[in-house]
mmCIF file of C-alpha atoms and ligand atoms in Angstrom:
data_model
loop_
_atom_site.group_PDB
_atom_site.id
_atom_site.type_symbol
_atom_site.label_atom_id
_atom_site.label_comp_id
_atom_site.label_asym_id
_atom_site.label_seq_id
_atom_site.Cartn_x
_atom_site.Cartn_y
_atom_site.Cartn_z
ATOM 1 C CA MET A 1 -90.463 54.122 20.826
ATOM 2 C CA ARG A 2 -86.737 54.686 21.424
ATOM 3 C CA LEU A 3 -87.402 54.144 25.116
ATOM 4 C CA ALA A 4 -89.273 50.894 24.483
ATOM 5 C CA VAL A 5 -86.417 49.649 22.290
ATOM 6 C CA ARG A 6 -83.920 50.479 25.038
ATOM 7 C CA ALA A 7 -85.983 48.865 27.804
ATOM 8 C CA LEU A 8 -86.485 45.660 25.848
ATOM 9 C CA ARG A 9 -82.819 45.598 24.832
ATOM 10 C CA LEU A 10 -82.002 45.681 28.525
ATOM 11 C CA VAL A 11 -84.277 42.684 29.161
ATOM 12 C CA VAL A 12 -82.649 40.738 26.313
ATOM 13 C CA GLY A 13 -79.247 41.831 27.633
ATOM 14 C CA ILE A 14 -80.003 40.489 31.101
ATOM 15 C CA LEU A 15 -81.234 37.190 29.655
ATOM 16 C CA SER A 16 -78.010 36.839 27.684
ATOM 17 C CA LEU A 17 -75.746 38.168 30.447
ATOM 18 C CA PRO A 18 -73.276 35.229 30.378
ATOM 19 C CA MET A 19 -72.526 35.977 26.729
ATOM 20 C CA PHE A 20 -71.943 39.690 27.404
ATOM 21 C CA LEU A 21 -69.695 38.828 30.385
ATOM 22 C CA LEU A 22 -67.612 36.391 28.324
ATOM 23 C CA ASN A 23 -67.354 39.145 25.725
ATOM 24 C CA LEU A 24 -66.049 41.601 28.340
ATOM 25 C CA LEU A 25 -63.461 38.983 29.349
ATOM 26 C CA GLY A 26 -62.413 38.787 25.709
ATOM 27 C CA VAL A 27 -63.137 35.071 25.213
ATOM 28 C CA TRP A 28 -66.521 35.266 23.522
ATOM 29 C CA SER A 29 -65.160 36.016 20.073
ATOM 30 C CA TRP A 30 -62.972 32.864 20.194
ATOM 31 C CA ILE A 31 -65.921 30.685 21.270
ATOM 32 C CA CYS A 32 -68.177 32.242 18.644
ATOM 33 C CA LYS A 33 -65.714 31.742 15.793
ATOM 34 C CA LYS A 34 -65.471 28.030 16.741
ATOM 35 C CA TRP A 35 -69.215 27.578 17.229
ATOM 36 C CA PHE A 36 -70.422 29.512 14.213
ATOM 37 C CA PRO A 37 -69.468 27.002 11.461
ATOM 38 C CA TYR A 38 -71.464 24.267 13.234
ATOM 39 C CA PHE A 39 -74.463 26.546 13.537
ATOM 40 C CA LEU A 40 -74.165 27.663 9.917
ATOM 41 C CA THR A 41 -74.036 24.075 8.635
ATOM 42 C CA ARG A 42 -77.465 23.458 10.182
ATOM 43 C CA PHE A 43 -78.855 26.845 9.222
ATOM 44 C CA THR A 44 -77.769 26.355 5.590
ATOM 45 C CA VAL A 45 -79.840 23.193 5.163
ATOM 46 C CA MET A 46 -82.967 25.129 6.164
ATOM 47 C CA TYR A 47 -82.027 28.313 4.268
ATOM 48 C CA ASN A 48 -81.167 26.511 1.031
ATOM 49 C CA GLU A 49 -84.430 24.577 1.188
ATOM 50 C CA GLN A 50 -86.529 27.687 1.710
ATOM 51 C CA MET A 51 -84.551 29.839 -0.735
ATOM 52 C CA ALA A 52 -83.757 27.227 -3.397
ATOM 53 C CA SER A 53 -85.953 28.749 -6.102
ATOM 54 C CA ARG A 54 -84.615 32.288 -5.444
ATOM 55 C CA LYS A 55 -81.006 31.052 -5.525
ATOM 56 C CA ARG A 56 -81.645 29.159 -8.774
ATOM 57 C CA GLU A 57 -83.233 32.299 -10.250
ATOM 58 C CA LEU A 58 -80.358 34.501 -9.037
ATOM 59 C CA PHE A 59 -77.511 32.283 -10.212
ATOM 60 C CA GLY A 60 -79.289 31.169 -13.415
ATOM 61 C CA ASN A 61 -77.512 33.653 -15.672
ATOM 62 C CA LEU A 62 -74.003 33.181 -14.205
ATOM 63 C CA PRO A 63 -72.726 31.497 -17.448
ATOM 64 C CA GLU A 64 -73.380 34.756 -19.344
ATOM 65 C CA PHE A 65 -70.416 36.288 -17.523
ATOM 66 C CA ALA A 66 -67.891 33.596 -18.494
ATOM 67 C CA GLY A 67 -64.643 34.950 -19.971
ATOM 68 C CA PRO A 68 -63.343 34.340 -23.516
ATOM 69 C CA SER A 69 -62.130 30.830 -22.550
ATOM 70 C CA GLY A 70 -65.767 29.922 -21.872
ATOM 71 C CA LYS A 71 -64.927 29.154 -18.246
ATOM 72 C CA LEU A 72 -66.344 31.220 -15.426
ATOM 73 C CA SER A 73 -63.897 32.385 -12.748
ATOM 74 C CA LEU A 74 -65.793 33.088 -9.555
ATOM 75 C CA LEU A 75 -64.700 34.528 -6.233
ATOM 76 C CA GLU A 76 -66.917 33.866 -3.228
ATOM 77 C CA VAL A 77 -66.366 36.370 -0.419
ATOM 78 C CA GLY A 78 -67.432 35.332 3.104
ATOM 79 C CA CYS A 79 -67.880 31.819 1.733
ATOM 80 C CA GLY A 80 -68.570 30.161 5.105
ATOM 81 C CA THR A 81 -69.325 26.476 4.496
ATOM 82 C CA GLY A 82 -69.770 26.798 0.714
ATOM 83 C CA ALA A 83 -73.556 26.950 0.795
ATOM 84 C CA ASN A 84 -73.854 28.178 -2.811
ATOM 85 C CA PHE A 85 -71.664 25.607 -4.548
ATOM 86 C CA LYS A 86 -74.512 23.470 -5.821
ATOM 87 C CA PHE A 87 -75.998 26.479 -7.622
ATOM 88 C CA TYR A 88 -72.852 27.201 -9.673
ATOM 89 C CA PRO A 89 -72.498 25.990 -13.275
ATOM 90 C CA ALA A 90 -70.342 22.927 -13.955
ATOM 91 C CA GLY A 91 -66.705 23.680 -14.709
ATOM 92 C CA CYS A 92 -66.804 26.971 -12.812
ATOM 93 C CA ARG A 93 -63.423 27.903 -11.256
ATOM 94 C CA VAL A 94 -64.034 28.852 -7.629
ATOM 95 C CA THR A 95 -61.816 30.780 -5.202
ATOM 96 C CA CYS A 96 -63.065 31.342 -1.652
ATOM 97 C CA ILE A 97 -62.293 33.997 0.935
ATOM 98 C CA ASP A 98 -63.347 34.111 4.573
ATOM 99 C CA PRO A 99 -61.683 35.681 7.623
ATOM 100 C CA ASN A 100 -62.661 32.732 9.870
ATOM 101 C CA PRO A 101 -60.147 29.879 9.359
ATOM 102 C CA ASN A 102 -62.442 27.453 11.228
ATOM 103 C CA PHE A 103 -64.563 27.178 8.074
ATOM 104 C CA GLU A 104 -61.852 25.314 6.148
ATOM 105 C CA LYS A 105 -62.933 21.806 7.214
ATOM 106 C CA PHE A 106 -66.588 22.567 6.373
ATOM 107 C CA LEU A 107 -65.713 24.242 3.094
ATOM 108 C CA PHE A 108 -63.618 21.280 1.928
ATOM 109 C CA LYS A 109 -66.542 18.959 2.658
ATOM 110 C CA SER A 110 -68.669 21.057 0.261
ATOM 111 C CA VAL A 111 -65.841 20.975 -2.283
ATOM 112 C CA ALA A 112 -65.824 17.154 -2.074
ATOM 113 C CA GLU A 113 -69.597 17.074 -2.566
ATOM 114 C CA ASN A 114 -69.450 19.343 -5.632
ATOM 115 C CA ARG A 115 -66.999 17.700 -7.998
ATOM 116 C CA GLN A 116 -68.576 19.535 -10.949
ATOM 117 C CA LEU A 117 -66.685 22.666 -9.833
ATOM 118 C CA GLN A 118 -63.004 23.379 -10.253
ATOM 119 C CA PHE A 119 -61.974 24.528 -6.778
ATOM 120 C CA GLU A 120 -58.859 26.696 -6.758
ATOM 121 C CA ARG A 121 -58.033 27.878 -3.221
ATOM 122 C CA PHE A 122 -59.262 29.070 0.147
ATOM 123 C CA VAL A 123 -57.807 32.396 1.301
ATOM 124 C CA VAL A 124 -58.194 33.463 4.929
ATOM 125 C CA ALA A 125 -58.857 37.200 4.676
ATOM 126 C CA ALA A 126 -61.501 39.853 5.144
ATOM 127 C CA GLY A 127 -63.300 41.148 2.063
ATOM 128 C CA GLU A 128 -62.209 44.703 2.840
ATOM 129 C CA ASN A 129 -58.615 43.753 1.957
ATOM 130 C CA MET A 130 -58.250 41.065 -0.693
ATOM 131 C CA HIS A 131 -54.712 41.898 -1.849
ATOM 132 C CA GLN A 132 -54.206 38.155 -2.565
ATOM 133 C CA VAL A 133 -56.544 38.582 -5.551
ATOM 134 C CA ALA A 134 -55.239 40.533 -8.558
ATOM 135 C CA ASP A 135 -56.998 43.540 -10.137
ATOM 136 C CA GLY A 136 -59.543 42.653 -12.847
ATOM 137 C CA SER A 137 -58.904 38.928 -12.427
ATOM 138 C CA VAL A 138 -62.391 37.444 -11.873
ATOM 139 C CA ASP A 139 -65.614 37.295 -13.902
ATOM 140 C CA VAL A 140 -67.958 37.125 -10.941
ATOM 141 C CA VAL A 141 -67.904 37.855 -7.191
ATOM 142 C CA VAL A 142 -70.568 36.371 -4.907
ATOM 143 C CA CYS A 143 -71.654 37.432 -1.404
ATOM 144 C CA THR A 144 -74.620 35.834 0.352
ATOM 145 C CA LEU A 145 -75.502 36.814 3.927
ATOM 146 C CA VAL A 146 -72.189 38.641 4.239
ATOM 147 C CA LEU A 147 -72.915 42.390 4.011
ATOM 148 C CA CYS A 148 -74.695 42.094 7.388
ATOM 149 C CA SER A 149 -71.413 41.043 9.018
ATOM 150 C CA VAL A 150 -68.600 42.941 7.323
ATOM 151 C CA GLU A 151 -66.955 45.817 9.131
ATOM 152 C CA ASN A 152 -67.100 48.244 6.216
ATOM 153 C CA GLN A 153 -69.510 47.671 3.317
ATOM 154 C CA GLU A 154 -68.178 50.542 1.182
ATOM 155 C CA LYS A 155 -64.609 49.279 1.468
ATOM 156 C CA LEU A 156 -65.691 45.721 0.634
ATOM 157 C CA LEU A 157 -67.550 46.863 -2.499
ATOM 158 C CA ARG A 158 -64.530 48.919 -3.601
ATOM 159 C CA GLU A 159 -62.432 45.745 -3.322
ATOM 160 C CA VAL A 160 -65.088 43.783 -5.233
ATOM 161 C CA CYS A 161 -64.963 46.302 -8.086
ATOM 162 C CA ARG A 162 -61.165 46.198 -8.078
ATOM 163 C CA VAL A 163 -60.937 42.398 -8.533
ATOM 164 C CA LEU A 164 -63.780 42.205 -11.102
ATOM 165 C CA ARG A 165 -62.859 42.433 -14.776
ATOM 166 C CA PRO A 166 -64.665 45.219 -16.680
ATOM 167 C CA GLY A 167 -68.130 43.844 -17.481
ATOM 168 C CA GLY A 168 -67.913 41.305 -14.632
ATOM 169 C CA ALA A 169 -70.708 41.020 -12.063
ATOM 170 C CA PHE A 170 -71.276 41.068 -8.319
ATOM 171 C CA TYR A 171 -74.054 38.732 -7.107
ATOM 172 C CA PHE A 172 -75.655 39.211 -3.699
ATOM 173 C CA MET A 173 -78.441 37.831 -1.507
ATOM 174 C CA GLU A 174 -78.628 39.593 1.855
ATOM 175 C CA HIS A 175 -80.989 40.014 4.773
ATOM 176 C CA VAL A 176 -81.549 43.674 5.600
ATOM 177 C CA ALA A 177 -83.422 46.095 7.873
ATOM 178 C CA ASP A 178 -87.198 46.079 7.456
ATOM 179 C CA GLU A 179 -89.109 49.277 6.669
ATOM 180 C CA ARG A 180 -88.770 51.658 9.582
ATOM 181 C CA SER A 181 -92.516 51.908 10.205
ATOM 182 C CA THR A 182 -92.929 48.151 10.855
ATOM 183 C CA TRP A 183 -93.045 46.140 14.076
ATOM 184 C CA ASN A 184 -90.464 43.854 12.566
ATOM 185 C CA TYR A 185 -87.986 46.772 12.435
ATOM 186 C CA PHE A 186 -88.809 47.446 16.090
ATOM 187 C CA TRP A 187 -87.891 43.836 17.017
ATOM 188 C CA GLN A 188 -84.806 43.952 14.802
ATOM 189 C CA GLN A 189 -83.617 46.951 16.835
ATOM 190 C CA VAL A 190 -84.403 45.241 20.140
ATOM 191 C CA LEU A 191 -82.549 42.044 19.257
ATOM 192 C CA ASP A 192 -79.640 43.658 17.361
ATOM 193 C CA PRO A 193 -76.989 43.944 20.142
ATOM 194 C CA ALA A 194 -77.456 40.373 21.477
ATOM 195 C CA TRP A 195 -77.884 38.950 17.969
ATOM 196 C CA TYR A 196 -74.657 40.672 16.898
ATOM 197 C CA LEU A 197 -72.706 38.829 19.599
ATOM 198 C CA LEU A 198 -74.485 35.509 19.218
ATOM 199 C CA PHE A 199 -74.156 35.318 15.434
ATOM 200 C CA ASP A 200 -70.581 36.457 14.941
ATOM 201 C CA GLY A 201 -71.121 40.117 14.111
ATOM 202 C CA CYS A 202 -74.369 39.801 12.140
ATOM 203 C CA ASN A 203 -76.251 43.122 12.163
ATOM 204 C CA LEU A 204 -80.051 43.008 11.784
ATOM 205 C CA THR A 205 -80.629 46.672 10.995
ATOM 206 C CA ARG A 206 -78.405 47.454 8.023
ATOM 207 C CA GLU A 207 -79.957 49.105 4.980
ATOM 208 C CA SER A 208 -77.445 47.387 2.705
ATOM 209 C CA TRP A 209 -79.307 48.270 -0.510
ATOM 210 C CA LYS A 210 -78.173 51.883 -0.032
ATOM 211 C CA THR A 211 -74.488 50.886 -0.166
ATOM 212 C CA LEU A 212 -75.176 48.717 -3.219
ATOM 213 C CA GLU A 213 -76.959 51.578 -4.974
ATOM 214 C CA GLN A 214 -74.029 53.913 -4.292
ATOM 215 C CA ALA A 215 -71.258 51.472 -5.291
ATOM 216 C CA GLY A 216 -71.093 52.771 -8.872
ATOM 217 C CA PHE A 217 -72.178 49.669 -10.817
ATOM 218 C CA SER A 218 -72.966 50.417 -14.485
ATOM 219 C CA LYS A 219 -76.134 48.327 -14.140
ATOM 220 C CA LEU A 220 -77.803 47.164 -10.915
ATOM 221 C CA LYS A 221 -80.605 44.635 -10.685
ATOM 222 C CA LEU A 222 -81.912 44.673 -7.121
ATOM 223 C CA GLN A 223 -85.103 43.188 -5.723
ATOM 224 C CA HIS A 224 -86.600 43.584 -2.253
ATOM 225 C CA ILE A 225 -88.490 40.551 -0.928
ATOM 226 C CA GLN A 226 -89.820 39.065 2.279
ATOM 227 C CA ALA A 227 -88.056 35.704 2.256
ATOM 228 C CA PRO A 228 -90.092 32.646 3.299
ATOM 229 C CA LEU A 229 -87.987 32.049 6.442
ATOM 230 C CA SER A 230 -89.225 31.044 9.884
ATOM 231 C CA TRP A 231 -87.376 33.841 11.708
ATOM 232 C CA ALA A 232 -89.215 37.091 10.926
ATOM 233 C CA VAL A 233 -86.258 39.356 11.760
ATOM 234 C CA VAL A 234 -84.223 37.960 8.856
ATOM 235 C CA ARG A 235 -87.092 37.826 6.340
ATOM 236 C CA PRO A 236 -86.510 41.200 4.632
ATOM 237 C CA HIS A 237 -83.992 40.478 1.873
ATOM 238 C CA VAL A 238 -82.405 42.126 -1.128
ATOM 239 C CA TYR A 239 -80.914 40.078 -3.950
ATOM 240 C CA GLY A 240 -79.664 40.580 -7.458
ATOM 241 C CA TYR A 241 -76.459 41.571 -9.236
ATOM 242 C CA GLY A 242 -74.486 44.598 -10.251
ATOM 243 C CA VAL A 243 -72.318 44.851 -13.387
ATOM 244 C CA LYS A 244 -68.967 46.629 -13.233
HETATM 245 C C1 SAM B 301 -73.880 34.341 7.864
HETATM 246 S S1 SAM B 301 -72.346 33.785 7.245
HETATM 247 C C2 SAM B 301 -72.752 33.406 5.554
HETATM 248 C C3 SAM B 301 -71.863 32.377 4.930
HETATM 249 C C4 SAM B 301 -72.165 31.984 3.484
HETATM 250 N N1 SAM B 301 -71.899 33.069 2.555
HETATM 251 C C5 SAM B 301 -73.600 31.501 3.334
HETATM 252 O O1 SAM B 301 -74.361 32.080 2.551
HETATM 253 O O2 SAM B 301 -73.952 30.529 3.997
HETATM 254 C C6 SAM B 301 -71.355 35.249 7.179
HETATM 255 C C7 SAM B 301 -69.953 34.965 6.677
HETATM 256 O O3 SAM B 301 -69.255 36.192 6.470
HETATM 257 C C8 SAM B 301 -67.938 36.039 6.951
HETATM 258 N N2 SAM B 301 -67.388 37.368 7.240
HETATM 259 C C9 SAM B 301 -67.456 38.093 8.377
HETATM 260 N N3 SAM B 301 -66.806 39.253 8.237
HETATM 261 C C10 SAM B 301 -66.307 39.271 6.982
HETATM 262 C C11 SAM B 301 -65.509 40.206 6.240
HETATM 263 N N4 SAM B 301 -65.119 41.359 6.767
HETATM 264 N N5 SAM B 301 -65.169 39.882 4.973
HETATM 265 C C12 SAM B 301 -65.569 38.720 4.428
HETATM 266 N N6 SAM B 301 -66.323 37.807 5.077
HETATM 267 C C13 SAM B 301 -66.677 38.077 6.337
HETATM 268 C C14 SAM B 301 -68.107 35.142 8.166
HETATM 269 O O4 SAM B 301 -66.891 34.540 8.577
HETATM 270 C C15 SAM B 301 -69.130 34.145 7.650
HETATM 271 O O5 SAM B 301 -68.527 33.093 6.963
HETATM 272 C C1 NAG B 302 -75.948 47.758 13.221
HETATM 273 O O1 NAG B 302 -76.047 48.723 12.190
HETATM 274 C C2 NAG B 302 -76.724 49.879 12.565
HETATM 275 C C3 NAG B 302 -76.926 50.726 11.308
HETATM 276 O O2 NAG B 302 -75.758 50.822 10.551
HETATM 277 C C4 NAG B 302 -75.925 50.588 13.684
HETATM 278 O O3 NAG B 302 -76.604 51.763 14.096
HETATM 279 C C5 NAG B 302 -75.806 49.608 14.865
HETATM 280 O O4 NAG B 302 -74.998 50.186 15.877
HETATM 281 C C6 NAG B 302 -75.189 48.295 14.424
HETATM 282 N N1 NAG B 302 -75.262 47.322 15.506
HETATM 283 C C7 NAG B 302 -74.214 46.802 16.110
HETATM 284 C C8 NAG B 302 -74.485 45.834 17.207
HETATM 285 O O5 NAG B 302 -73.067 47.087 15.809
#
């Protein structure tokens, strides 16, 4: 099986040779960071349509975590274009973080379309180091389709727990590796290296639920599902929330 994965990876690699060559020359990452927001804008329309009921279910109890003022302060890490804004409760105070500055224009369009939210600021930073956000300062942190792309999941979750107030919650919805015995996992492994380059560091084979289970949340609600998406390799999902 390992051999078959390697052989097919080679075929995919040859088909996507220009991308690998540009990567060797060091220009691919620049192109990808420019291209990715445009791709994500289109992808989000499809994803939000197919996942609308799951997102509504997931974010339905957000108001329960509002602070004493009654207002919810929410930090979205790896915000991208702001795909989750329409699922947040009215009056919610939103801060966004993403390492790719090219998202700003797209994010501000979502801000303009979601006047019910109180947008605070956009910080260009990676989730593994959010020193711009004070300890214990937010009620809720949200990550959707981000754990697949971060460099270090453990470090990111440590930062999440640092910025959350005691009793605050971390909400997630992530595509993950399929069960190892499945054909889908086989194809995830075959596509992984090319996919990683094409989609700005997105890894198809991460078992992100393991990191979530080991992050030390006092309560963790985590569900595994096969999402109703057209691309099989991103169907396996985990979603839920953990309480600090
Ligand atoms: C697939 S997109 C998802 C965007 C958005 N959360 C959504 O659901 O549409 C992955 C996002 O994670 C961001 N990202 C990549 N590495 C990151 C890191 N180390 N910390 C935080 N965000 C990161 C990317 O710039 C991109 O915006
Ligand atoms: C994706 O993650 C898996 C499991 O953590 C790792 O073995 C693999 O090398 C990663 N892929 C890429 C392209 O970095």
